[in-house]
Short mmCIF file of C-alpha atoms and ligand atoms in Angstrom, two decimals:
data_model
loop_
_atom_site.label_atom_id
_atom_site.label_comp_id
_atom_site.label_asym_id
_atom_site.label_seq_id
_atom_site.Cartn_x
_atom_site.Cartn_y
_atom_site.Cartn_z
CA MET A 1 0.06 -0.38 -0.13
CA GLN A 2 1.60 3.18 -0.60
CA THR A 3 2.13 5.28 2.53
CA PHE A 4 2.59 9.25 3.59
CA PRO A 5 5.96 10.28 3.60
CA GLY A 6 7.79 9.64 6.15
CA GLU A 7 6.19 6.47 7.43
CA ARG A 8 7.31 2.94 6.55
CA LEU A 9 4.94 -0.04 7.36
CA GLU A 10 6.16 -3.73 8.74
CA VAL A 11 4.41 -5.97 8.90
CA LEU A 12 3.26 -7.19 12.75
CA LEU A 13 0.16 -9.50 11.81
CA ALA A 14 -0.52 -11.28 8.31
CA HIS A 15 -4.28 -11.03 7.40
CA SER A 16 -3.84 -15.37 6.38
CA GLU A 17 -3.05 -15.14 10.87
CA ILE A 18 -5.82 -12.93 11.96
CA LYS A 19 -8.47 -14.36 9.97
CA HIS A 20 -8.06 -17.93 11.41
CA ARG A 21 -7.40 -16.38 14.64
CA VAL A 22 -10.84 -14.61 14.61
CA GLU A 23 -11.94 -18.23 12.98
CA SER A 24 -11.21 -19.67 16.29
CA ILE A 25 -12.33 -16.95 18.11
CA GLY A 26 -15.73 -17.49 16.39
CA LYS A 27 -15.93 -21.09 17.17
CA ARG A 28 -15.60 -20.41 20.90
CA ILE A 29 -18.75 -17.67 21.25
CA THR A 30 -20.82 -19.66 19.23
CA MET A 31 -19.95 -22.70 21.53
CA ASP A 32 -20.69 -20.89 25.11
CA TYR A 33 -23.59 -18.85 24.02
CA ASP A 34 -25.63 -21.55 22.07
CA GLY A 35 -29.37 -20.60 22.93
CA LYS A 36 -28.47 -17.08 24.91
CA ALA A 37 -29.68 -13.76 23.30
CA LEU A 38 -25.79 -13.22 21.90
CA LEU A 39 -25.58 -9.20 21.59
CA LEU A 40 -21.86 -7.93 19.97
CA VAL A 41 -21.30 -4.36 20.53
CA GLY A 42 -17.90 -2.54 18.50
CA ILE A 43 -16.13 0.00 19.49
CA LEU A 44 -16.14 2.37 16.68
CA LYS A 45 -14.31 3.17 14.56
CA GLY A 46 -11.46 0.90 14.82
CA SER A 47 -13.26 -2.64 15.83
CA PHE A 48 -15.23 -2.89 12.39
CA VAL A 49 -13.02 -4.55 10.22
CA PHE A 50 -13.00 -7.26 12.94
CA MET A 51 -15.84 -7.03 14.49
CA ALA A 52 -17.11 -7.82 9.98
CA ASP A 53 -14.91 -10.73 10.12
CA LEU A 54 -15.38 -12.27 13.55
CA VAL A 55 -19.47 -12.15 13.24
CA ARG A 56 -19.52 -13.78 10.75
CA SER A 57 -17.88 -16.51 12.26
CA ILE A 58 -20.14 -17.01 14.74
CA ASP A 59 -22.80 -19.50 13.97
CA LEU A 60 -26.16 -18.42 15.89
CA PRO A 61 -28.14 -15.78 15.99
CA VAL A 62 -27.15 -12.84 16.92
CA ALA A 63 -27.44 -8.49 16.89
CA VAL A 64 -24.86 -5.86 16.29
CA ASP A 65 -24.46 -2.28 18.24
CA PHE A 66 -21.79 0.27 18.01
CA MET A 67 -20.39 2.70 19.98
CA ALA A 68 -18.13 5.51 19.73
CA MET A 69 -15.62 7.06 22.03
CA SER A 70 -13.35 9.68 22.37
CA SER A 71 -10.13 9.18 20.27
CA TYR A 72 -6.84 10.15 21.32
CA GLY A 73 -7.56 12.42 17.99
CA ALA A 74 -3.98 12.92 15.82
CA ALA A 75 -1.73 12.04 19.36
CA THR A 76 -0.90 8.38 19.42
CA LYS A 77 -0.57 8.35 23.57
CA SER A 78 -3.21 8.11 25.40
CA SER A 79 -5.41 11.13 27.18
CA GLY A 80 -6.46 8.66 29.57
CA VAL A 81 -9.63 11.19 28.76
CA VAL A 82 -13.33 9.13 27.64
CA ARG A 83 -16.03 10.16 26.86
CA ILE A 84 -19.15 8.98 24.45
CA LEU A 85 -19.49 10.07 21.15
CA LYS A 86 -22.77 7.57 20.32
CA ASP A 87 -24.07 5.40 21.81
CA LEU A 88 -25.89 2.23 21.49
CA ASP A 89 -29.37 2.35 19.61
CA HIS A 90 -31.53 -0.18 21.83
CA GLY A 91 -31.15 -1.16 25.19
CA VAL A 92 -28.89 -3.93 26.77
CA ASP A 93 -31.72 -5.66 29.60
CA GLY A 94 -31.79 -9.51 29.31
CA ARG A 95 -28.72 -9.82 26.69
CA HIS A 96 -25.69 -11.33 26.65
CA VAL A 97 -23.24 -8.58 25.56
CA VAL A 98 -19.80 -9.10 24.70
CA ILE A 99 -17.71 -5.25 24.32
CA VAL A 100 -16.18 -6.19 20.40
CA GLU A 101 -12.83 -3.29 20.59
CA ASP A 102 -9.84 -3.51 18.20
CA ILE A 103 -6.62 -3.00 20.87
CA VAL A 104 -6.41 -2.78 24.37
CA ASP A 105 -3.77 -0.33 25.84
CA THR A 106 -3.97 1.07 29.01
CA GLY A 107 -7.73 0.05 29.43
CA LEU A 108 -9.09 3.19 30.48
CA THR A 109 -10.84 3.32 26.94
CA LEU A 110 -12.38 -0.46 27.94
CA ASN A 111 -12.91 0.08 32.37
CA TYR A 112 -15.33 2.55 31.59
CA ILE A 113 -17.35 0.68 28.99
CA TYR A 114 -17.10 -2.25 30.60
CA GLY A 115 -18.98 -0.18 34.06
CA HIS A 116 -21.53 1.63 31.75
CA MET A 117 -22.42 -1.88 30.67
CA ARG A 118 -22.82 -3.96 33.64
CA SER A 119 -24.72 -1.25 35.74
CA ARG A 120 -27.43 -1.10 32.30
CA GLY A 121 -29.24 -4.69 32.79
CA ALA A 122 -27.55 -7.06 30.83
CA ALA A 123 -27.53 -10.31 31.68
CA SER A 124 -23.57 -10.70 30.63
CA VAL A 125 -20.90 -8.99 30.12
CA LYS A 126 -17.78 -10.17 28.74
CA ILE A 127 -14.47 -8.44 26.78
CA CYS A 128 -13.42 -9.60 23.13
CA SER A 129 -10.01 -7.77 21.41
CA LEU A 130 -8.05 -8.63 18.23
CA LEU A 131 -5.08 -7.10 19.98
CA ASP A 132 -4.03 -7.16 23.57
CA LYS A 133 -0.46 -3.87 24.77
CA PRO A 134 -0.70 -5.22 27.70
CA SER A 135 2.97 -3.76 29.29
CA ARG A 136 0.67 -0.53 29.09
CA ARG A 137 -1.81 -1.24 31.35
CA GLN A 138 -2.88 1.45 33.86
CA VAL A 139 -6.40 -0.55 34.62
CA ALA A 140 -7.13 -3.83 34.78
CA VAL A 141 -9.34 -5.29 32.56
CA PRO A 142 -11.35 -8.59 31.57
CA LEU A 143 -10.02 -10.24 28.17
CA HIS A 144 -12.59 -12.66 27.84
CA TYR A 145 -11.43 -13.34 24.31
CA LYS A 146 -8.18 -12.18 22.80
CA GLY A 147 -6.78 -12.02 19.97
CA PHE A 148 -3.07 -11.63 20.20
CA GLU A 149 -0.77 -9.68 22.70
CA ILE A 150 1.60 -7.14 21.19
CA PRO A 151 4.64 -5.59 22.25
CA ASP A 152 4.65 -1.48 22.62
CA GLU A 153 4.75 -0.75 19.17
CA PHE A 154 2.15 1.91 17.69
CA VAL A 155 0.60 -0.66 15.00
CA VAL A 156 -2.25 0.62 12.05
CA GLY A 157 -4.72 -1.77 9.23
CA TYR A 158 -7.05 -4.09 10.31
CA GLY A 159 -9.44 -1.16 11.29
CA LEU A 160 -6.49 0.93 12.77
CA ASP A 161 -5.77 3.95 11.70
CA VAL A 162 -3.34 6.50 12.84
CA ASP A 163 -4.79 10.21 11.62
CA GLU A 164 -7.75 7.98 9.10
CA ARG A 165 -4.93 5.98 7.60
CA TYR A 166 -4.40 3.11 7.15
CA ARG A 167 -7.69 0.90 8.25
CA ASN A 168 -7.71 -0.90 5.00
CA LEU A 169 -4.81 -2.56 4.90
CA PRO A 170 -5.87 -6.32 5.12
CA ASP A 171 -2.83 -6.94 8.19
CA VAL A 172 -1.63 -5.73 10.86
CA CYS A 173 1.50 -3.21 10.75
CA ARG A 174 3.79 -1.68 12.64
CA LEU A 175 4.23 2.17 11.84
CA VAL A 176 7.52 3.70 11.58
CA GLN A 177 8.36 7.27 11.58
CA GLU A 178 11.41 8.12 8.97
P1 LIG B 201 -6.97 2.49 26.03
O1 LIG B 201 -7.70 3.25 26.79
O2 LIG B 201 -6.93 1.27 26.13
O3 LIG B 201 -5.41 2.96 26.02
O4 LIG B 201 -6.94 2.85 24.70
C1 LIG B 201 -7.77 1.50 24.13
C2 LIG B 201 -8.08 2.00 22.15
O5 LIG B 201 -6.81 3.72 21.67
C3 LIG B 201 -7.88 1.87 20.59
O6 LIG B 201 -9.40 1.39 21.32
C4 LIG B 201 -7.07 2.32 19.68
O7 LIG B 201 -8.22 3.49 19.50
C5 LIG B 201 -6.24 3.18 20.79
N1 LIG B 201 -4.88 2.36 20.68
C6 LIG B 201 -4.12 2.25 21.05
N2 LIG B 201 -2.98 1.57 21.34
C7 LIG B 201 -2.80 1.81 19.73
C8 LIG B 201 -2.03 1.49 18.79
O8 LIG B 201 -1.41 0.76 18.78
N3 LIG B 201 -2.72 1.13 17.04
C9 LIG B 201 -4.04 2.15 16.74
N4 LIG B 201 -4.20 2.53 15.56
N5 LIG B 201 -4.60 2.86 18.34
C10 LIG B 201 -4.08 2.37 19.40
#
């Protein structure tokens, strides 16, 4: 893919590896939620590609909704400030919710969403994240379904961006600034 001047991409997780992992998470969710009213809640925008693949790997009736939280903007470091920009379209009363996130870094975003969802009457709430950067965690959050642990590097692709670039890359790549 064409890169922005001064930026280079190095593949960290190839699409084939991601595909395989996402399918196995989908199978586990299919087993765990058989007979239950399952709602996947994607956190925009970064989770949209993961969500699209995950939902097609789940062999159950499943509803999908999205929330958007304040982002880090152009900066690549956590501001620690979390705010709801778009809330769910429907209530979660009695539903079994799985929150679908692209990456857990400090944990601040998911910690907030997890608490928020649990206070809204869901039958259960679990967290599913494609990527995990455990070395940067500031708040402990339970990761019930996890794709890959990655080192403390800024990554893009498979939905993740920098200034809205590279979301359409099929691989997850390290972003190297030159
Ligand atoms: P946390 O609240 O856990 O620090 O932040 C999670 C959010 O930060 C993610 O949903 C994502 O939007 C952003 N983020 C954290 N690390 C990265 C990264 O390496 N690359 C990109 N593109 N976004 C990241």
